């Protein structure tokens, strides 16, 4: 059980979860994750910033015992989700004098989720500070990154921003700091795409809110710590910006090959005309990779056969997810096939209500695609080119 020092008297006491492969029973974790908790020892008081997933509470408790921490005065809770708060009840048993410090909204959620008694809390306002003696914690409300109660904690003297989920990455690693940027960048982008992207506009505001903070270290609650914060700040500014790339995400399912034939033709045609295709066969794809592709793309084309008069169920599930993730897509179209009829196009369109998008004429083949269907696909590519030329493409 390794306890590591970030700066003098500030320690990482978190847990690395090398084996976890699914989060929220939804999100693939190909690289595991970590739950970062931090111990801040002031001259007069000691604070623990966030805790760990309850499945790994013995790791956190073992590290506190190893450091012979006899007293914790404050447990700072930046976020009520259980992967960071779930070990608070155990810590309150271990340190009965400790108070949970958080904002009123987070307090209410912790009472609901973890049944923590009301008298265990100290609530703080946005901008309020708490002195540990020679170290000062400042609390910064940052609602909706990604729950409504989230806040950040800034350690003034050490210039550390404890950002909880914001700027995090699902990445199990033995490196305390984000040294290997090639490895960290895609993990952080995956995390942004899966967790933060629905709140892109709020993130823009929160980035502006912390812009003038003097930050030397960003210490999130998942993945490695950023001692070169410009790397992650620049990445978040880019991902959350309104700029899109000359890319078309293509989600597809094909049962007997008609839709697949159209997708293959469409991919080739996009490539020949200079648009980057990003195709995802939904029966095989990692939805995290699909989410990453949606961070930057200007266009999505959803491609489905017709099943029981509607889209394939895999298309329905992915359209629901895409709509919930609210990517900054500007254009959408549909490709598909049918044998005797149905309302596939209408059903898919109706599922994309969150996306402010320009709908481009779909291409639907009756049976196996024929010459006129390939010509229609060529027109679709030309339409996408014209649309991309008319907007802010990087
Ligand atoms: Fe890592 Fe929103 O919890």
PDB file of N, CA, C and O and ligand atoms in Angstrom, residues 23 35 79 81-84 145-147 150 164-165 170 191 195-196 221-222, ligand 1:
ATOM      1  N   UNK A  23     -18.305   0.542 -15.719  1.00  0.00           N
ATOM      2  CA  UNK A  23     -18.734   1.545 -14.738  1.00  0.00           C
ATOM      3  C   UNK A  23     -20.215   1.842 -14.975  1.00  0.00           C
ATOM      4  O   UNK A  23     -20.663   1.927 -16.122  1.00  0.00           O
ATOM      5  N   UNK A  35      -9.510   5.521  -7.840  1.00  0.00           N
ATOM      6  CA  UNK A  35     -10.333   6.405  -7.014  1.00  0.00           C
ATOM      7  C   UNK A  35      -9.330   7.166  -6.160  1.00  0.00           C
ATOM      8  O   UNK A  35      -8.721   6.589  -5.262  1.00  0.00           O
ATOM      9  N   UNK A  79     -18.248  15.639  -4.172  1.00  0.00           N
ATOM     10  CA  UNK A  79     -19.234  15.040  -5.094  1.00  0.00           C
ATOM     11  C   UNK A  79     -19.850  13.834  -4.395  1.00  0.00           C
ATOM     12  O   UNK A  79     -19.139  13.037  -3.779  1.00  0.00           O
ATOM     13  N   UNK A  81     -21.399  11.165  -5.596  1.00  0.00           N
ATOM     14  CA  UNK A  81     -21.457   9.844  -6.233  1.00  0.00           C
ATOM     15  C   UNK A  81     -20.585   8.868  -5.440  1.00  0.00           C
ATOM     16  O   UNK A  81     -19.487   9.197  -4.982  1.00  0.00           O
ATOM     17  N   UNK A  82     -21.081   7.633  -5.350  1.00  0.00           N
ATOM     18  CA  UNK A  82     -20.530   6.699  -4.365  1.00  0.00           C
ATOM     19  C   UNK A  82     -19.091   6.272  -4.630  1.00  0.00           C
ATOM     20  O   UNK A  82     -18.407   5.819  -3.710  1.00  0.00           O
ATOM     21  N   UNK A  83     -18.609   6.403  -5.852  1.00  0.00           N
ATOM     22  CA  UNK A  83     -17.211   6.023  -6.088  1.00  0.00           C
ATOM     23  C   UNK A  83     -16.245   6.970  -5.379  1.00  0.00           C
ATOM     24  O   UNK A  83     -15.063   6.663  -5.241  1.00  0.00           O
ATOM     25  N   UNK A  84     -16.764   8.116  -4.895  1.00  0.00           N
ATOM     26  CA  UNK A  84     -15.921   9.048  -4.123  1.00  0.00           C
ATOM     27  C   UNK A  84     -16.412   9.241  -2.692  1.00  0.00           C
ATOM     28  O   UNK A  84     -15.649   9.618  -1.818  1.00  0.00           O
ATOM     29  N   UNK A 145     -20.810  19.244 -13.222  1.00  0.00           N
ATOM     30  CA  UNK A 145     -19.650  18.580 -13.833  1.00  0.00           C
ATOM     31  C   UNK A 145     -19.354  17.301 -13.030  1.00  0.00           C
ATOM     32  O   UNK A 145     -18.317  17.162 -12.486  1.00  0.00           O
ATOM     33  N   UNK A 146     -20.231  16.390 -12.951  1.00  0.00           N
ATOM     34  CA  UNK A 146     -21.353  16.169 -13.818  1.00  0.00           C
ATOM     35  C   UNK A 146     -22.675  16.003 -13.070  1.00  0.00           C
ATOM     36  O   UNK A 146     -23.707  15.698 -13.690  1.00  0.00           O
ATOM     37  N   UNK A 147     -22.694  16.202 -11.759  1.00  0.00           N
ATOM     38  CA  UNK A 147     -23.935  16.185 -10.986  1.00  0.00           C
ATOM     39  C   UNK A 147     -24.192  17.620 -10.514  1.00  0.00           C
ATOM     40  O   UNK A 147     -23.269  18.453 -10.527  1.00  0.00           O
ATOM     41  N   UNK A 150     -21.757  19.242  -7.528  1.00  0.00           N
ATOM     42  CA  UNK A 150     -20.293  19.118  -7.557  1.00  0.00           C
ATOM     43  C   UNK A 150     -19.585  20.416  -7.191  1.00  0.00           C
ATOM     44  O   UNK A 150     -20.029  21.510  -7.529  1.00  0.00           O
ATOM     45  N   UNK A 164     -12.097  16.596  -8.425  1.00  0.00           N
ATOM     46  CA  UNK A 164     -13.003  15.444  -8.444  1.00  0.00           C
ATOM     47  C   UNK A 164     -13.123  14.886  -9.860  1.00  0.00           C
ATOM     48  O   UNK A 164     -12.118  14.677 -10.516  1.00  0.00           O
ATOM     49  N   UNK A 165     -14.322  14.652 -10.393  1.00  0.00           N
ATOM     50  CA  UNK A 165     -14.430  14.015 -11.714  1.00  0.00           C
ATOM     51  C   UNK A 165     -13.876  14.887 -12.844  1.00  0.00           C
ATOM     52  O   UNK A 165     -13.381  14.365 -13.853  1.00  0.00           O
ATOM     53  N   UNK A 170     -10.366   7.466 -16.666  1.00  0.00           N
ATOM     54  CA  UNK A 170     -10.420   6.089 -16.185  1.00  0.00           C
ATOM     55  C   UNK A 170      -9.158   5.386 -16.684  1.00  0.00           C
ATOM     56  O   UNK A 170      -9.110   4.871 -17.797  1.00  0.00           O
ATOM     57  N   UNK A 191     -12.972   9.777 -21.021  1.00  0.00           N
ATOM     58  CA  UNK A 191     -13.687  10.156 -19.800  1.00  0.00           C
ATOM     59  C   UNK A 191     -14.569  11.388 -20.055  1.00  0.00           C
ATOM     60  O   UNK A 191     -15.748  11.431 -19.671  1.00  0.00           O
ATOM     61  N   UNK A 195     -18.598  11.102 -19.733  1.00  0.00           N
ATOM     62  CA  UNK A 195     -19.139  11.678 -18.492  1.00  0.00           C
ATOM     63  C   UNK A 195     -19.458  13.168 -18.629  1.00  0.00           C
ATOM     64  O   UNK A 195     -20.478  13.639 -18.135  1.00  0.00           O
ATOM     65  N   UNK A 196     -18.569  13.911 -19.238  1.00  0.00           N
ATOM     66  CA  UNK A 196     -18.669  15.375 -19.214  1.00  0.00           C
ATOM     67  C   UNK A 196     -19.350  15.984 -20.438  1.00  0.00           C
ATOM     68  O   UNK A 196     -19.883  17.092 -20.362  1.00  0.00           O
ATOM     69  N   UNK A 221     -10.137  12.959  -9.307  1.00  0.00           N
ATOM     70  CA  UNK A 221     -10.485  11.782  -8.503  1.00  0.00           C
ATOM     71  C   UNK A 221     -10.376  10.476  -9.260  1.00  0.00           C
ATOM     72  O   UNK A 221     -10.643   9.410  -8.706  1.00  0.00           O
ATOM     73  N   UNK A 222     -10.073  10.543 -10.556  1.00  0.00           N
ATOM     74  CA  UNK A 222      -9.783   9.336 -11.334  1.00  0.00           C
ATOM     75  C   UNK A 222      -8.535   9.596 -12.175  1.00  0.00           C
ATOM     76  O   UNK A 222      -8.412  10.670 -12.781  1.00  0.00           O
TER      77      UNK A 222
HETATM   78 FE1  LIG B   1     -16.348   9.460 -10.382  1.00  0.00          FE
HETATM   79 FE2  LIG B   1     -19.282  11.120 -10.704  1.00  0.00          FE
HETATM   80  O1  LIG B   1     -18.122   9.927  -9.962  1.00  0.00           O
END
